[in-house]
Amino acid sequence: MKKVPIISAEKAASLVKDGDVILGGGFGMTGNPVNIIHELAKTKTKDLTFIANNVGEPNMGGGRLLNNGQLKKVIGSFFTSNREAVLAAQEGRVDYELLPQGTLAEAIRAGGAGIGGFYTPTSAGTLIAEGRETKILNGKEQVFIEGIRGNVAIIRAWKADTAGNLQYRMTEQNFNRAMATAADIVIAEVQEIVPVGELDPNEIHTPGCYVDFLVERKLTEEDLGSSASVGSSKVVDEKRMNMAKRAFAELKKGDVVNLGIGIPTLVADLIKPEDGIILHTENGMLGVGPEPKDGGGAMFYPVNAGKVPVTALPGSSYFDSADSFAMIRGGHIDVAIMGGLEVDAAGNLANWTVPGKPLLGVGGAMDLASGAKKLIVTLRHTDRDGASKVVEKCSLPITDFNCVDMLITELAVFKFIAGQLTLVEILPGSSLEEVREKTEAKFVEKL
């Protein structure tokens, strides 16, 4: 049986050379090989291309490499969680490329499988797809994405045996599993290394043939950043809760549902076990339960896509990010509920960026908008200046076209019936006159 060298984090960092393309595992700081990355930050290695879902957190993980000036380019899905990365990109101090989260995961999986590339409907017609080859397949415009490989993959697993077989824990599979297949050198930072034979072959997620080096470093709460404990940022007021309740009323027993950040997260608090609703989170979990009552963090619990620790309900399952987005694109998510910046009369959604603002990351929004069977959008009817967010035509960059099935604001509920924006309900505290006054888009009334 193969025996994989066990090395120090310092030695692992020395394997990275100037100009290398680095694949960095993790989702936020969960499943993040933070110890090796921080050792790399102590070196003079430079001109690196760093590929990861996000650039760590401020001065943590990839964020430390960024602050040291070691990164030439970053490729990822969601930089917004690290304001320092957003600022560096917007000021031109680092080159960057944004990919939708599912596209990024699938590109890495393709690279690891020796596949040159693939077509996906995600991002078609948007700014993200500019300059890329497109083709009409099965009646839909699809975008060609090349497979991604790196010189070095630095990943995190929970257990390894001396043959390099890896076992992940909870939502720590995320990007790690695909990245383990997609680099010339694969280094796995693990919590524990055990002798060959101690891991049940049925429970091995990454076979040892992919892994070149092992580093044993214990995880601490300090390594987990914002996921170290439950620090809920939910803002609950009557209007927001009315919107959440109305969205919840659309869900049926047995529905598989994905909740975006913001108002949609309030829907989770309304779901009871007897409702039979199955929550999905794009970083790799089906059967998401409420936040831990003991306040515990990612050391003991899985995390959701907002990087908030959650519990696992009976019957829950874990998987990696590539499989998670295969569920989404494959039409296995019944309902997605997400926030918005604008929705227009054609059912187009804008919710991922505002030019010039500290927002830089599309995350899973494009995949969900195009892949979920039903899309419910919740947003405030007007902005702070009183301008309508329900517009005749979106002025902000589009997330997806003709995708919205239902729009819920604090004032009203709209459906898209036969392609027309249709007012179907007035919410408490509002009136038809107020809805007419504050809605820019033309709509049909069918109350």
Tab-separated table of C-alpha atoms in Angstrom:
chain	number	residue	atom	x	y	z
A	1	MET	CA	0.000	0.000	0.000
A	2	LYS	CA	1.210	3.500	-0.868
A	3	LYS	CA	2.720	5.494	1.987
A	4	VAL	CA	2.293	9.268	1.700
A	5	PRO	CA	5.049	11.483	3.174
A	6	ILE	CA	4.029	13.306	6.342
A	7	ILE	CA	5.617	16.748	6.380
A	8	SER	CA	5.437	19.973	8.389
A	9	ALA	CA	3.289	22.938	7.420
A	10	GLU	CA	6.508	24.871	6.850
A	11	LYS	CA	7.792	22.226	4.420
A	12	ALA	CA	4.401	22.205	2.663
A	13	ALA	CA	4.601	25.965	2.150
A	14	SER	CA	8.068	25.601	0.635
A	15	LEU	CA	6.631	23.423	-2.163
A	16	VAL	CA	4.857	26.487	-3.590
A	17	LYS	CA	6.962	28.371	-6.119
A	18	ASP	CA	6.786	31.905	-7.524
A	19	GLY	CA	4.064	32.178	-10.168
A	20	ASP	CA	2.218	29.021	-9.125
A	21	VAL	CA	-1.528	28.568	-9.435
A	22	ILE	CA	-2.835	27.597	-6.002
A	23	LEU	CA	-6.147	25.856	-5.314
A	24	GLY	CA	-7.206	26.749	-1.770
A	25	GLY	CA	-9.880	24.580	-0.158
A	26	GLY	CA	-12.585	25.758	2.194
A	27	PHE	CA	-15.799	27.736	2.325
A	28	GLY	CA	-15.034	30.829	4.307
A	29	MET	CA	-12.808	29.456	7.059
A	30	THR	CA	-14.640	26.108	7.278
A	31	GLY	CA	-12.550	23.291	5.851
A	32	ASN	CA	-9.845	25.864	5.205
A	33	PRO	CA	-6.181	24.705	5.340
A	34	VAL	CA	-5.372	27.811	7.321
A	35	ASN	CA	-2.157	26.546	8.939
A	36	ILE	CA	-0.372	25.819	5.655
A	37	ILE	CA	-1.676	29.047	4.096
A	38	HIS	CA	-0.373	31.042	7.052
A	39	GLU	CA	3.027	29.351	6.747
A	40	LEU	CA	3.027	30.291	3.063
A	41	ALA	CA	2.353	33.873	4.157
A	42	LYS	CA	5.652	33.801	6.078
A	43	THR	CA	7.617	33.119	2.877
A	44	LYS	CA	8.701	35.452	0.103
A	45	THR	CA	6.817	33.443	-2.551
A	46	LYS	CA	5.077	35.857	-4.907
A	47	ASP	CA	3.064	36.308	-8.113
A	48	LEU	CA	0.610	33.601	-7.098
A	49	THR	CA	-2.793	32.977	-8.638
A	50	PHE	CA	-5.140	31.982	-5.823
A	51	ILE	CA	-8.265	30.032	-6.757
A	52	ALA	CA	-10.840	29.554	-4.004
A	53	ASN	CA	-14.476	30.259	-3.274
A	54	ASN	CA	-13.398	33.401	-1.441
A	55	VAL	CA	-10.166	35.056	-0.318
A	56	GLY	CA	-10.435	33.939	3.286
A	57	GLU	CA	-11.402	36.600	5.804
A	58	PRO	CA	-9.524	39.799	6.668
A	59	ASN	CA	-5.911	38.751	7.318
A	60	MET	CA	-6.915	35.088	7.568
A	61	GLY	CA	-6.233	32.317	5.057
A	62	GLY	CA	-5.947	33.738	1.550
A	63	GLY	CA	-6.603	37.164	3.057
A	64	ARG	CA	-3.159	37.080	4.657
A	65	LEU	CA	-1.491	36.255	1.320
A	66	LEU	CA	-3.405	39.162	-0.220
A	67	ASN	CA	-2.306	41.628	2.456
A	68	ASN	CA	1.319	40.504	2.004
A	69	GLY	CA	1.192	41.319	-1.710
A	70	GLN	CA	1.888	37.684	-2.642
A	71	LEU	CA	-1.147	37.347	-4.916
A	72	LYS	CA	-1.061	38.443	-8.537
A	73	LYS	CA	-4.579	37.231	-9.329
A	74	VAL	CA	-7.571	35.829	-7.473
A	75	ILE	CA	-10.257	33.655	-9.060
A	76	GLY	CA	-13.332	32.958	-6.985
A	77	SER	CA	-17.029	33.241	-6.417
A	78	PHE	CA	-17.633	35.532	-3.451
A	79	PHE	CA	-15.109	38.149	-2.380
A	80	THR	CA	-17.656	40.330	-0.558
A	81	SER	CA	-17.061	38.536	2.756
A	82	ASN	CA	-13.536	39.999	2.774
A	83	ARG	CA	-13.744	43.757	2.305
A	84	GLU	CA	-9.956	43.930	1.945
A	85	ALA	CA	-10.143	41.635	-1.092
A	86	VAL	CA	-12.937	43.716	-2.617
A	87	LEU	CA	-10.937	46.912	-2.167
A	88	ALA	CA	-7.764	45.369	-3.616
A	89	ALA	CA	-9.681	44.197	-6.689
A	90	GLN	CA	-11.540	47.468	-7.221
A	91	GLU	CA	-8.347	49.512	-6.839
A	92	GLY	CA	-6.498	47.306	-9.332
A	93	ARG	CA	-3.922	46.044	-6.823
A	94	VAL	CA	-4.795	42.457	-7.758
A	95	ASP	CA	-6.287	41.001	-10.926
A	96	TYR	CA	-9.495	39.086	-10.394
A	97	GLU	CA	-11.975	36.833	-12.132
A	98	LEU	CA	-15.458	36.087	-10.839
A	99	LEU	CA	-17.203	32.796	-11.543
A	100	PRO	CA	-20.586	31.675	-10.227
A	101	GLN	CA	-20.042	29.289	-7.333
A	102	GLY	CA	-21.402	26.214	-9.102
A	103	THR	CA	-19.449	27.026	-12.246
A	104	LEU	CA	-16.244	27.326	-10.218
A	105	ALA	CA	-16.845	23.997	-8.477
A	106	GLU	CA	-17.679	22.215	-11.742
A	107	ALA	CA	-14.674	23.739	-13.539
A	108	ILE	CA	-12.366	22.340	-10.852
A	109	ARG	CA	-14.093	18.953	-11.008
A	110	ALA	CA	-13.703	18.966	-14.815
A	111	GLY	CA	-10.034	19.884	-14.553
A	112	GLY	CA	-9.441	17.037	-12.144
A	113	ALA	CA	-11.284	14.606	-14.419
A	114	GLY	CA	-9.262	15.509	-17.497
A	115	ILE	CA	-12.212	17.254	-19.166
A	116	GLY	CA	-11.306	20.327	-21.197
A	117	GLY	CA	-14.488	22.215	-20.408
A	118	PHE	CA	-18.274	22.224	-20.458
A	119	TYR	CA	-21.327	24.308	-21.312
A	120	THR	CA	-23.634	25.663	-18.633
A	121	PRO	CA	-26.733	27.899	-18.748
A	122	THR	CA	-25.574	29.664	-15.583
A	123	SER	CA	-24.555	33.303	-16.268
A	124	ALA	CA	-25.653	33.266	-19.939
A	125	GLY	CA	-26.262	36.831	-21.131
A	126	THR	CA	-24.750	38.430	-18.013
A	127	LEU	CA	-21.581	40.455	-17.400
A	128	ILE	CA	-19.920	37.316	-16.037
A	129	ALA	CA	-20.205	35.636	-19.453
A	130	GLU	CA	-18.787	38.516	-21.497
A	131	GLY	CA	-16.013	37.352	-23.813
A	132	ARG	CA	-16.869	33.661	-23.434
A	133	GLU	CA	-18.014	31.328	-26.185
A	134	THR	CA	-21.748	30.538	-26.110
A	135	LYS	CA	-23.932	27.998	-27.873
A	136	ILE	CA	-27.633	27.179	-27.996
A	137	LEU	CA	-28.143	23.694	-26.541
A	138	ASN	CA	-31.583	22.200	-25.922
A	139	GLY	CA	-33.079	25.569	-26.772
A	140	LYS	CA	-31.073	27.464	-24.120
A	141	GLU	CA	-28.068	29.720	-24.416
A	142	GLN	CA	-25.151	28.126	-22.632
A	143	VAL	CA	-21.688	29.416	-21.752
A	144	PHE	CA	-18.460	27.484	-22.322
A	145	ILE	CA	-16.244	27.184	-19.240
A	146	GLU	CA	-12.759	25.699	-19.364
A	147	GLY	CA	-11.682	23.156	-16.764
A	148	ILE	CA	-9.435	24.467	-13.980
A	149	ARG	CA	-6.224	22.891	-12.727
A	150	GLY	CA	-3.535	24.175	-10.389
A	151	ASN	CA	0.120	23.622	-9.695
A	152	VAL	CA	-0.566	23.026	-6.010
A	153	ALA	CA	-3.803	22.219	-4.175
A	154	ILE	CA	-3.812	22.959	-0.451
A	155	ILE	CA	-6.854	21.337	1.127
A	156	ARG	CA	-8.233	20.429	4.533
A	157	ALA	CA	-9.665	17.076	5.650
A	158	TRP	CA	-10.586	15.707	9.061
A	159	LYS	CA	-8.835	12.341	8.986
A	160	ALA	CA	-6.245	10.678	6.787
A	161	ASP	CA	-4.560	7.311	6.854
A	162	THR	CA	-0.906	6.862	5.989
A	163	ALA	CA	-1.867	5.870	2.421
A	164	GLY	CA	-3.366	9.329	1.876
A	165	ASN	CA	-7.042	8.316	1.986
A	166	LEU	CA	-9.076	11.269	3.255
A	167	GLN	CA	-12.260	11.615	5.236
A	168	TYR	CA	-14.037	14.969	5.579
A	169	ARG	CA	-16.375	16.107	8.332
A	170	MET	CA	-19.791	17.753	8.003
A	171	THR	CA	-19.789	20.721	5.577
A	172	GLU	CA	-15.996	20.663	5.291
A	173	GLN	CA	-16.074	18.803	1.969
A	174	ASN	CA	-17.075	22.007	0.086
A	175	PHE	CA	-14.350	22.697	-2.531
A	176	ASN	CA	-11.805	20.338	-0.974
A	177	ARG	CA	-12.916	17.129	-2.688
A	178	ALA	CA	-12.729	18.513	-6.223
A	179	MET	CA	-9.489	20.395	-5.556
A	180	ALA	CA	-7.856	17.177	-4.335
A	181	THR	CA	-8.141	15.861	-7.904
A	182	ALA	CA	-7.080	18.940	-9.832
A	183	ALA	CA	-3.451	19.842	-9.132
A	184	ASP	CA	0.054	18.567	-9.862
A	185	ILE	CA	0.840	18.511	-6.138
A	186	VAL	CA	-1.902	17.921	-3.551
A	187	ILE	CA	-1.185	18.693	0.105
A	188	ALA	CA	-3.802	17.736	2.689
A	189	GLU	CA	-3.819	19.385	6.087
A	190	VAL	CA	-5.666	17.064	8.468
A	191	GLN	CA	-6.766	16.894	12.068
A	192	GLU	CA	-5.525	13.327	12.577
A	193	ILE	CA	-3.470	10.710	10.720
A	194	VAL	CA	-4.267	7.068	11.475
A	195	PRO	CA	-2.689	3.783	10.327
A	196	VAL	CA	-3.873	2.139	7.116
A	197	GLY	CA	-6.945	0.034	7.783
A	198	GLU	CA	-8.483	2.265	10.452
A	199	LEU	CA	-10.693	4.149	7.974
A	200	ASP	CA	-13.700	2.225	6.724
A	201	PRO	CA	-13.366	2.050	2.907
A	202	ASN	CA	-17.076	2.952	2.679
A	203	GLU	CA	-16.375	6.252	4.416
A	204	ILE	CA	-13.363	7.454	2.410
A	205	HIS	CA	-14.201	10.560	0.369
A	206	THR	CA	-10.859	11.124	-1.406
A	207	PRO	CA	-8.802	8.049	-2.373
A	208	GLY	CA	-5.116	8.214	-1.549
A	209	CYS	CA	-4.002	8.140	-5.199
A	210	TYR	CA	-4.755	11.856	-5.396
A	211	VAL	CA	-2.753	12.933	-2.340
A	212	ASP	CA	0.993	13.647	-2.372
A	213	PHE	CA	1.692	15.004	1.106
A	214	LEU	CA	0.022	15.043	4.520
A	215	VAL	CA	0.313	17.671	7.257
A	216	GLU	CA	-1.155	16.962	10.681
A	217	ARG	CA	-2.265	20.161	12.384
A	218	LYS	CA	-5.021	20.430	14.963
A	219	LEU	CA	-7.857	22.842	14.259
A	220	THR	CA	-8.590	25.539	16.840
A	221	GLU	CA	-11.534	27.906	17.221
A	222	GLU	CA	-9.248	30.773	16.233
A	223	ASP	CA	-8.822	29.120	12.819
A	224	LEU	CA	-12.559	29.311	12.118
A	225	GLY	CA	-12.966	33.080	11.909
A	226	SER	CA	-16.571	34.253	11.843
A	227	SER	CA	-17.866	30.658	11.964
A	228	ALA	CA	-16.266	29.989	15.360
A	229	SER	CA	-19.551	30.734	17.117
A	230	VAL	CA	-23.154	31.640	16.389
A	231	GLY	CA	-23.244	35.377	15.873
A	232	SER	CA	-26.623	35.894	14.258
A	233	SER	CA	-26.997	39.126	12.330
A	234	LYS	CA	-30.704	38.663	11.639
A	235	VAL	CA	-32.691	41.860	11.882
A	236	VAL	CA	-36.313	41.109	12.654
A	237	ASP	CA	-39.045	43.700	12.312
A	238	GLU	CA	-42.727	43.275	11.541
A	239	LYS	CA	-42.463	44.084	7.834
A	240	ARG	CA	-39.545	41.726	7.255
A	241	MET	CA	-41.300	38.977	9.159
A	242	ASN	CA	-44.501	39.496	7.141
A	243	MET	CA	-42.470	38.943	3.988
A	244	ALA	CA	-40.886	35.801	5.411
A	245	LYS	CA	-44.268	34.436	6.493
A	246	ARG	CA	-45.723	35.036	3.048
A	247	ALA	CA	-42.796	33.235	1.400
A	248	PHE	CA	-43.152	30.358	3.867
A	249	ALA	CA	-46.824	30.013	2.908
A	250	GLU	CA	-45.707	29.030	-0.609
A	251	LEU	CA	-43.800	25.973	0.604
A	252	LYS	CA	-45.273	22.477	0.514
A	253	LYS	CA	-44.477	19.343	2.470
A	254	GLY	CA	-41.564	17.536	0.886
A	255	ASP	CA	-40.179	20.617	-0.873
A	256	VAL	CA	-36.403	20.916	-1.121
A	257	VAL	CA	-35.739	24.606	-0.473
A	258	ASN	CA	-32.686	26.844	-0.680
A	259	LEU	CA	-32.709	30.075	1.343
A	260	GLY	CA	-30.562	33.057	0.413
A	261	ILE	CA	-29.095	35.522	2.899
A	262	GLY	CA	-31.101	38.427	4.355
A	263	ILE	CA	-34.877	38.205	4.652
A	264	PRO	CA	-35.004	34.611	3.310
A	265	THR	CA	-33.080	33.377	6.350
A	266	LEU	CA	-36.087	34.327	8.500
A	267	VAL	CA	-38.093	31.610	6.744
A	268	ALA	CA	-35.943	28.973	8.453
A	269	ASP	CA	-37.247	30.099	11.847
A	270	LEU	CA	-40.818	29.385	10.740
A	271	ILE	CA	-40.216	25.795	9.645
A	272	LYS	CA	-41.253	23.070	12.093
A	273	PRO	CA	-40.302	19.376	11.832
A	274	GLU	CA	-43.886	18.422	11.008
A	275	ASP	CA	-43.816	20.733	7.949
A	276	GLY	CA	-41.581	18.230	6.175
A	277	ILE	CA	-39.594	20.943	4.352
A	278	ILE	CA	-35.986	20.025	3.519
A	279	LEU	CA	-33.492	22.890	3.545
A	280	HIS	CA	-30.517	22.802	1.185
A	281	THR	CA	-27.346	24.856	1.521
A	282	GLU	CA	-25.039	25.205	-1.464
A	283	ASN	CA	-21.843	24.511	0.475
A	284	GLY	CA	-22.921	20.889	0.840
A	285	MET	CA	-25.791	19.927	3.135
A	286	LEU	CA	-29.355	18.706	2.803
A	287	GLY	CA	-31.526	18.728	5.924
A	288	VAL	CA	-30.358	21.948	7.579
A	289	GLY	CA	-31.673	22.502	11.096
A	290	PRO	CA	-31.789	25.616	13.315
A	291	GLU	CA	-28.789	27.347	14.826
A	292	PRO	CA	-27.284	25.494	17.818
A	293	LYS	CA	-28.971	26.467	21.069
A	294	ASP	CA	-25.686	26.172	22.945
A	295	GLY	CA	-24.071	28.845	20.767
A	296	GLY	CA	-21.458	26.395	19.520
A	297	GLY	CA	-19.593	27.041	16.300
A	298	ALA	CA	-18.030	25.218	13.369
A	299	MET	CA	-15.727	23.226	15.627
A	300	PHE	CA	-18.771	21.141	16.533
A	301	TYR	CA	-21.470	21.944	13.957
A	302	PRO	CA	-21.894	22.271	10.180
A	303	VAL	CA	-22.323	25.733	8.657
A	304	ASN	CA	-24.773	27.095	6.104
A	305	ALA	CA	-24.016	29.219	3.039
A	306	GLY	CA	-24.010	32.318	5.249
A	307	LYS	CA	-21.145	30.670	7.181
A	308	VAL	CA	-23.411	30.470	10.239
A	309	PRO	CA	-23.263	27.290	12.365
A	310	VAL	CA	-26.430	25.167	12.112
A	311	THR	CA	-27.647	21.777	13.298
A	312	ALA	CA	-28.314	18.637	11.277
A	313	LEU	CA	-31.830	17.180	11.301
A	314	PRO	CA	-32.428	13.413	11.261
A	315	GLY	CA	-31.913	12.200	7.707
A	316	SER	CA	-29.480	14.991	6.809
A	317	SER	CA	-26.649	14.390	4.354
A	318	TYR	CA	-23.361	16.064	3.464
A	319	PHE	CA	-21.663	16.347	0.071
A	320	ASP	CA	-19.247	18.602	-1.751
A	321	SER	CA	-19.897	21.866	-3.593
A	322	ALA	CA	-19.795	20.289	-7.055
A	323	ASP	CA	-22.514	17.780	-6.123
A	324	SER	CA	-24.517	20.532	-4.429
A	325	PHE	CA	-24.657	22.611	-7.582
A	326	ALA	CA	-25.391	19.552	-9.688
A	327	MET	CA	-28.546	19.305	-7.571
A	328	ILE	CA	-29.359	22.928	-8.373
A	329	ARG	CA	-28.625	22.913	-12.097
A	330	GLY	CA	-30.201	19.486	-12.462
A	331	GLY	CA	-33.576	20.778	-11.265
A	332	HIS	CA	-33.626	18.974	-7.921
A	333	ILE	CA	-34.287	22.133	-5.853
A	334	ASP	CA	-38.023	22.819	-5.710
A	335	VAL	CA	-37.917	26.391	-4.408
A	336	ALA	CA	-35.225	29.034	-4.006
A	337	ILE	CA	-35.990	32.098	-1.914
A	338	MET	CA	-33.491	34.906	-2.325
A	339	GLY	CA	-33.121	38.607	-1.841
A	340	GLY	CA	-32.934	41.146	-4.625
A	341	LEU	CA	-31.744	44.609	-5.547
A	342	GLU	CA	-34.151	45.004	-8.491
A	343	VAL	CA	-36.845	42.954	-10.220
A	344	ASP	CA	-38.308	44.189	-13.475
A	345	ALA	CA	-41.518	43.754	-15.456
A	346	ALA	CA	-40.003	40.916	-17.507
A	347	GLY	CA	-39.127	38.852	-14.435
A	348	ASN	CA	-35.416	39.644	-14.653
A	349	LEU	CA	-33.493	39.680	-11.377
A	350	ALA	CA	-30.540	41.868	-10.335
A	351	ASN	CA	-29.093	40.949	-6.955
A	352	TRP	CA	-25.352	40.431	-7.121
A	353	THR	CA	-23.567	43.735	-7.571
A	354	VAL	CA	-23.881	47.517	-7.569
A	355	PRO	CA	-21.148	49.236	-9.617
A	356	GLY	CA	-18.772	51.121	-7.344
A	357	LYS	CA	-20.116	49.605	-4.135
A	358	PRO	CA	-18.188	47.133	-1.921
A	359	LEU	CA	-20.006	44.149	-3.432
A	360	LEU	CA	-17.922	41.736	-5.438
A	361	GLY	CA	-19.220	38.210	-5.564
A	362	VAL	CA	-21.980	36.371	-7.318
A	363	GLY	CA	-21.906	33.267	-5.080
A	364	GLY	CA	-24.603	30.754	-5.934
A	365	ALA	CA	-27.239	33.289	-7.022
A	366	MET	CA	-26.940	32.741	-10.777
A	367	ASP	CA	-27.046	28.964	-10.435
A	368	LEU	CA	-30.105	29.088	-8.185
A	369	ALA	CA	-31.955	31.676	-10.262
A	370	SER	CA	-31.613	29.570	-13.396
A	371	GLY	CA	-31.778	26.100	-11.832
A	372	ALA	CA	-34.477	26.113	-9.146
A	373	LYS	CA	-37.939	24.986	-10.230
A	374	LYS	CA	-39.518	28.025	-8.543
A	375	LEU	CA	-37.874	31.323	-7.598
A	376	ILE	CA	-39.331	33.605	-4.946
A	377	VAL	CA	-37.619	36.974	-4.488
A	378	THR	CA	-38.018	39.114	-1.368
A	379	LEU	CA	-36.970	42.752	-1.411
A	380	ARG	CA	-37.827	46.147	0.003
A	381	HIS	CA	-40.206	47.908	-2.374
A	382	THR	CA	-38.129	51.095	-2.484
A	383	ASP	CA	-34.564	52.125	-1.721
A	384	ARG	CA	-33.530	54.639	0.935
A	385	ASP	CA	-34.213	57.509	-1.439
A	386	GLY	CA	-37.729	56.261	-2.156
A	387	ALA	CA	-36.965	54.992	-5.670
A	388	SER	CA	-38.817	51.853	-6.697
A	389	LYS	CA	-36.955	48.543	-6.802
A	390	VAL	CA	-39.808	47.028	-8.818
A	391	VAL	CA	-38.780	48.584	-12.112
A	392	GLU	CA	-39.763	48.526	-15.748
A	393	LYS	CA	-36.267	47.408	-16.729
A	394	CYS	CA	-33.346	46.523	-14.458
A	395	SER	CA	-30.556	49.106	-14.432
A	396	LEU	CA	-28.206	46.989	-12.316
A	397	PRO	CA	-26.224	44.011	-13.653
A	398	ILE	CA	-28.545	41.063	-14.280
A	399	THR	CA	-28.343	37.834	-12.286
A	400	ASP	CA	-30.692	35.875	-14.569
A	401	PHE	CA	-33.376	36.593	-17.127
A	402	ASN	CA	-37.119	35.784	-16.943
A	403	CYS	CA	-36.485	33.769	-13.809
A	404	VAL	CA	-38.712	35.257	-11.085
A	405	ASP	CA	-41.949	33.408	-10.339
A	406	MET	CA	-43.060	35.411	-7.300
A	407	LEU	CA	-42.001	38.758	-5.850
A	408	ILE	CA	-42.742	39.654	-2.233
A	409	THR	CA	-42.155	43.140	-0.836
A	410	GLU	CA	-43.281	44.672	2.430
A	411	LEU	CA	-46.198	46.188	0.507
A	412	ALA	CA	-47.454	43.492	-1.831
A	413	VAL	CA	-47.148	40.134	-3.550
A	414	PHE	CA	-46.682	39.860	-7.321
A	415	LYS	CA	-46.714	36.810	-9.545
A	416	PHE	CA	-45.620	36.496	-13.138
A	417	ILE	CA	-48.705	35.142	-14.884
A	418	ALA	CA	-48.392	34.451	-18.626
A	419	GLY	CA	-45.239	36.554	-18.552
A	420	GLN	CA	-46.933	39.603	-16.995
A	421	LEU	CA	-46.115	41.166	-13.650
A	422	THR	CA	-49.364	40.682	-11.758
A	423	LEU	CA	-50.351	42.125	-8.387
A	424	VAL	CA	-52.153	39.379	-6.464
A	425	GLU	CA	-52.105	40.511	-2.827
A	426	ILE	CA	-51.689	43.567	-0.607
A	427	LEU	CA	-49.754	42.918	2.594
A	428	PRO	CA	-50.814	44.271	6.025
A	429	GLY	CA	-50.148	47.957	6.572
A	430	SER	CA	-50.211	48.830	2.884
A	431	SER	CA	-52.859	49.848	0.369
A	432	LEU	CA	-53.476	49.543	-3.345
A	433	GLU	CA	-52.864	53.265	-3.748
A	434	GLU	CA	-49.451	52.998	-2.059
A	435	VAL	CA	-48.450	50.045	-4.240
A	436	ARG	CA	-49.462	51.931	-7.393
A	437	GLU	CA	-47.568	55.031	-6.265
A	438	LYS	CA	-44.329	53.218	-5.367
A	439	THR	CA	-44.110	50.748	-8.263
A	440	GLU	CA	-42.283	51.906	-11.374
A	441	ALA	CA	-43.029	48.780	-13.393
A	442	LYS	CA	-46.348	48.413	-15.193
A	443	PHE	CA	-48.382	45.594	-13.697
A	444	VAL	CA	-51.755	43.852	-13.990
A	445	GLU	CA	-54.070	43.845	-10.974
A	446	LYS	CA	-55.666	40.538	-10.084
A	447	LEU	CA	-56.444	40.815	-6.385
